[in-house]
Coordinates of C-alpha atoms in Angstrom, one line a residue:
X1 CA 33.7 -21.8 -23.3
X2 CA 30.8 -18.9 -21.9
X3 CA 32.4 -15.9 -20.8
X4 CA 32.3 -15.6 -17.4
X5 CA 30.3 -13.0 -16.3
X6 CA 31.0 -9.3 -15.3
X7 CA 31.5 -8.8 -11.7
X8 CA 29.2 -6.0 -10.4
X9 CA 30.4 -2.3 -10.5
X10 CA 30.8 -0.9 -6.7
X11 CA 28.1 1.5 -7.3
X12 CA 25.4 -1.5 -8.2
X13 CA 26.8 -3.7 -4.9
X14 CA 26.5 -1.2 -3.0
X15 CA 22.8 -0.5 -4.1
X16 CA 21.8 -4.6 -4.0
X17 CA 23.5 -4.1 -0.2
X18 CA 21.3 -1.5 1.0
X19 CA 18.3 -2.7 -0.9
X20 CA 18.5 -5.7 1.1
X21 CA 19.5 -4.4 4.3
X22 CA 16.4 -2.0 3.8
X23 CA 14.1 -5.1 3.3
X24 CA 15.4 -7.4 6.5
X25 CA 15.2 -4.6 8.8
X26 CA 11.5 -3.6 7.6
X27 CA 10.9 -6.9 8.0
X28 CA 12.2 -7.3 11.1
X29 CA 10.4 -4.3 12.1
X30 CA 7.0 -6.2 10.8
X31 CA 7.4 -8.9 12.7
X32 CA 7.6 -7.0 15.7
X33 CA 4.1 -5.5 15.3
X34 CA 2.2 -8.0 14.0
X35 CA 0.9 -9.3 16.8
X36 CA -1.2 -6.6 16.9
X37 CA -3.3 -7.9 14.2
X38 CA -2.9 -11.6 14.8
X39 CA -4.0 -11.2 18.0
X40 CA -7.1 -9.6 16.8
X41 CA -7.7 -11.8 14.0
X42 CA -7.7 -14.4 16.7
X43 CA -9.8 -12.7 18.8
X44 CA -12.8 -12.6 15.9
X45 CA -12.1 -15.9 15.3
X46 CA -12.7 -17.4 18.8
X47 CA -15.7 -16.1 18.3
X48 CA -17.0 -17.8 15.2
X49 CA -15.3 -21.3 16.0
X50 CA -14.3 -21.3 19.5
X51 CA -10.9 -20.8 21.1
X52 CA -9.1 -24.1 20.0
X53 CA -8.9 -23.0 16.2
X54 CA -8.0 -19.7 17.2
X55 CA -5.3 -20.3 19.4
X56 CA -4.2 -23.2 16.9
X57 CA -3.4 -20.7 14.2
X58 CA -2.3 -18.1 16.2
X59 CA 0.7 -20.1 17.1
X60 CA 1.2 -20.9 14.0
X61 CA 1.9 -17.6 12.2
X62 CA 3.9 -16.0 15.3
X63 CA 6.0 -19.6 15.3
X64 CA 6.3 -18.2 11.3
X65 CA 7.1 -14.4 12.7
X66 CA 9.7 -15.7 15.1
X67 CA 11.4 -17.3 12.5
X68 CA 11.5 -13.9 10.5
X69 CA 12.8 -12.3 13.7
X70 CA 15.9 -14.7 13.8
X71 CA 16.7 -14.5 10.1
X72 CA 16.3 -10.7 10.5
X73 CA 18.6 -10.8 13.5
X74 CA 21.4 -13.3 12.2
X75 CA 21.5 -10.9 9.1
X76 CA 22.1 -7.7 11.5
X77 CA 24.9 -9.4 13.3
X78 CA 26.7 -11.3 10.3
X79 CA 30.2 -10.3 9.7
X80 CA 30.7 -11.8 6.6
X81 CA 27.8 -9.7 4.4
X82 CA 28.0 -11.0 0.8
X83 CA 27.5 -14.5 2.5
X84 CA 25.0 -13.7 4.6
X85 CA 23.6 -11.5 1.7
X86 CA 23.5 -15.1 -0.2
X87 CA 21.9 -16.7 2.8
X88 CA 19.6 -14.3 3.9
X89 CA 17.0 -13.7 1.0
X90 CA 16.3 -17.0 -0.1
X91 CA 15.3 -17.8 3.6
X92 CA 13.1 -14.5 3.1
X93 CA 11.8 -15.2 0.3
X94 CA 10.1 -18.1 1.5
X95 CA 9.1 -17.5 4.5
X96 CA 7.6 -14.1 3.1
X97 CA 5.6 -17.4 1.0
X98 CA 4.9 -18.8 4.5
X99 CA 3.8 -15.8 5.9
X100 CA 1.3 -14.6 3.2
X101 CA -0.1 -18.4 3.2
X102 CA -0.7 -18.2 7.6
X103 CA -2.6 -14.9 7.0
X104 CA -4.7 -15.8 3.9
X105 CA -5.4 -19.1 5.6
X106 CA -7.4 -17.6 8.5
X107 CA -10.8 -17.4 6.8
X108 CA -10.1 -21.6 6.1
X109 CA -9.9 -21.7 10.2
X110 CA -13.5 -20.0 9.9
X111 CA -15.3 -23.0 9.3
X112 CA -18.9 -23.6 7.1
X113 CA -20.8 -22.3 10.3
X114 CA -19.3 -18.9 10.7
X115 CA -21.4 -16.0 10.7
X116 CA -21.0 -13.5 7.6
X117 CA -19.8 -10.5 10.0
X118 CA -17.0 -12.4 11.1
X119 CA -15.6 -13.2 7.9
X120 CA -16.2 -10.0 6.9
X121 CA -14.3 -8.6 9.6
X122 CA -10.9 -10.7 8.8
X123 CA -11.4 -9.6 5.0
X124 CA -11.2 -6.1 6.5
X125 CA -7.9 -6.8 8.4
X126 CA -6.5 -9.0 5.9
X127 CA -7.3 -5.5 3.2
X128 CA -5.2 -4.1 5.9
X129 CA -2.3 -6.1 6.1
X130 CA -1.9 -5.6 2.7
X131 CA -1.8 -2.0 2.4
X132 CA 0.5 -1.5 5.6
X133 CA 2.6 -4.5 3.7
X134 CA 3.2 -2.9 0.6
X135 CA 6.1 -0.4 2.4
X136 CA 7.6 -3.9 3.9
X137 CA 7.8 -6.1 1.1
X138 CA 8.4 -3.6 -2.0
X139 CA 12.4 -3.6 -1.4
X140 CA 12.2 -7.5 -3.0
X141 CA 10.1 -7.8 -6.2
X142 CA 9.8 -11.7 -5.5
X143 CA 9.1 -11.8 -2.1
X144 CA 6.4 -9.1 -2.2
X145 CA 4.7 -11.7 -5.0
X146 CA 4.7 -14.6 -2.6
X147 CA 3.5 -12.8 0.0
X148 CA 0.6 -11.0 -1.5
X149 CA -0.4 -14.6 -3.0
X150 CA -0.9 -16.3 0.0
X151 CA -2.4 -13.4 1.9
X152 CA -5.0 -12.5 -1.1
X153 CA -5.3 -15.4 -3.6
X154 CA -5.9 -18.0 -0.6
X155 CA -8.5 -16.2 0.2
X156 CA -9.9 -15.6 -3.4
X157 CA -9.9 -19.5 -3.7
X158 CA -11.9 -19.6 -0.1
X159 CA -14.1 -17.1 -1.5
X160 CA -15.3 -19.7 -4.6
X161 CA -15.5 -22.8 -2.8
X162 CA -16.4 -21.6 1.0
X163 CA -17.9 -18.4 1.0
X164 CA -21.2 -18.7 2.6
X165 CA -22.4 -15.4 0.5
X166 CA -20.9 -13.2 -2.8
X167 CA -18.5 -15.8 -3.0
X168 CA -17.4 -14.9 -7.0
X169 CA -17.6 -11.1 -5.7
X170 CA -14.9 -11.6 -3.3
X171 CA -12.8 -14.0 -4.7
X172 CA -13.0 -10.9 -7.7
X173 CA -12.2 -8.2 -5.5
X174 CA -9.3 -10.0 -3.8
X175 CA -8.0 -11.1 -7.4
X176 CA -8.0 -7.1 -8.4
X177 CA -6.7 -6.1 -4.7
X178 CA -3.3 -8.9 -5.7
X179 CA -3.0 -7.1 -9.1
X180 CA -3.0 -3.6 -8.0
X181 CA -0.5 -4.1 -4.6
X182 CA 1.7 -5.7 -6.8
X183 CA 2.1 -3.4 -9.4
X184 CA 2.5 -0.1 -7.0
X185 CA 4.7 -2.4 -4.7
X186 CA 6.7 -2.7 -8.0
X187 CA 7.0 0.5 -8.9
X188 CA 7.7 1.8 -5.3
X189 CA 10.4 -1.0 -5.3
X190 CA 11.8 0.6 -8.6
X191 CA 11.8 3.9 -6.9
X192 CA 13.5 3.0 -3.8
X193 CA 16.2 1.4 -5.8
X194 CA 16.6 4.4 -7.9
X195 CA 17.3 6.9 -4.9
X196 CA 19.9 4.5 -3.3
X197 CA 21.7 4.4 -6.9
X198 CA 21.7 8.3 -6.9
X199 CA 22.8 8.6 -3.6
X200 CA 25.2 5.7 -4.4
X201 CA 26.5 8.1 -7.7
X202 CA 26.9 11.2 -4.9
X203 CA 29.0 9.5 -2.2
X204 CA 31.0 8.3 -5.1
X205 CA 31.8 11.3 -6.6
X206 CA 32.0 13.4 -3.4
X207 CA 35.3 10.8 -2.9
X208 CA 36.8 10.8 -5.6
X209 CA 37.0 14.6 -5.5
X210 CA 37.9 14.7 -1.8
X211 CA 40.6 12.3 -3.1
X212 CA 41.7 14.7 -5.9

């Protein structure tokens, strides 16, 4: 028979505890503020295709947002936190998916007839989005992935079969843009995890010697 496998030392629990606990409440805290920039991507949008298709996916990707909120906030609340540990990222995970896909999927609402300054200027805000994204999503390797594929690598795919102009250029740039956020989101995840194990190591060892 496999050996069962080791149970997790205190220290490592307690690390995998904060690291998520870190991740749900910047995400929380994300989908409080996002608004900000759906709201304007609408905005540009209304002005290529009209209203309809604007407030269409605007809906959409707060309806996605709200659901974040709730997760976030059942999380907060649980009593039980290894079970709602258990719960609580693969719901994040993807929605983090759905999330990335209702951003990256706002040049697709554009339409054939949109004028090249528009769709520049949701490139622009997407670019943003994924810079101020990087600090929410690097707590969770996997999440951060899904997330940064539908934001950036929809678009890419918009960018070779859509784009009314530099179409390969794009779709390039955005393919280089997925590579690099993911690897400085992984190392600042790696980083993040290392202070809560030291800090893990101290409270440890300050109790065992106020125990001594």
């Amino acid at each position: 028979m496999p050996e069962a496998s080791a149970p997790a030392s205190p220290i490592a629990a307690k690390v995998e505890a904060r690291r998520i606990d870190v991740f749900v409440d910047r995400q929380y805290g994300g989908a409080l503020t996002s608004p900000l920039g759906t709201c304007l991507v609408a905005w540009i949008m209304s002005g290529s295709v009209g209203w309809e298709p604007a407030l269409i996916w605007l809906v959409l990707i707060n309806v996605v947002e709200m659901l974040i909120l709730l997760v976030a906030h059942r999380h907060r609340d649980a009593q039980d936190r290894q079970a709602a540990m258990r719960h609580t990222m693969p719901r994040m995970t993807v929605l983090s998916l759905v999330i990335g896909i209702a951003w990256g999927s706002s040049v697709w609402f554009l339409g054939h007839g949109t004028d090249f300054h528009s769709y520049l200027l949701i490139f622009v805000i997407l670019m943003g989005v994924a810079g101020v994204c990087q600090m929410l999503f690097s707590p969770d390797r996997v999440s951060m992935i899904a997330f940064y594929a539908g934001l950036l690598l929809l678009p890419a795919l918009h960018g070779l079969t859509s784009s009314p102009r530099f179409g390969i250029e794009i779709a390039a740039g955005l393919s280089v843009a997925f590579v690099l956020l993911v690897q400085y989101s992984l190392l600042a995840g790696r980083q993040l995890v290392a202070d809560f194990e030291t800090n893990a190591r101290l409270e440890s060892a300050l109790m065992q010697l106020s125990e001594s």
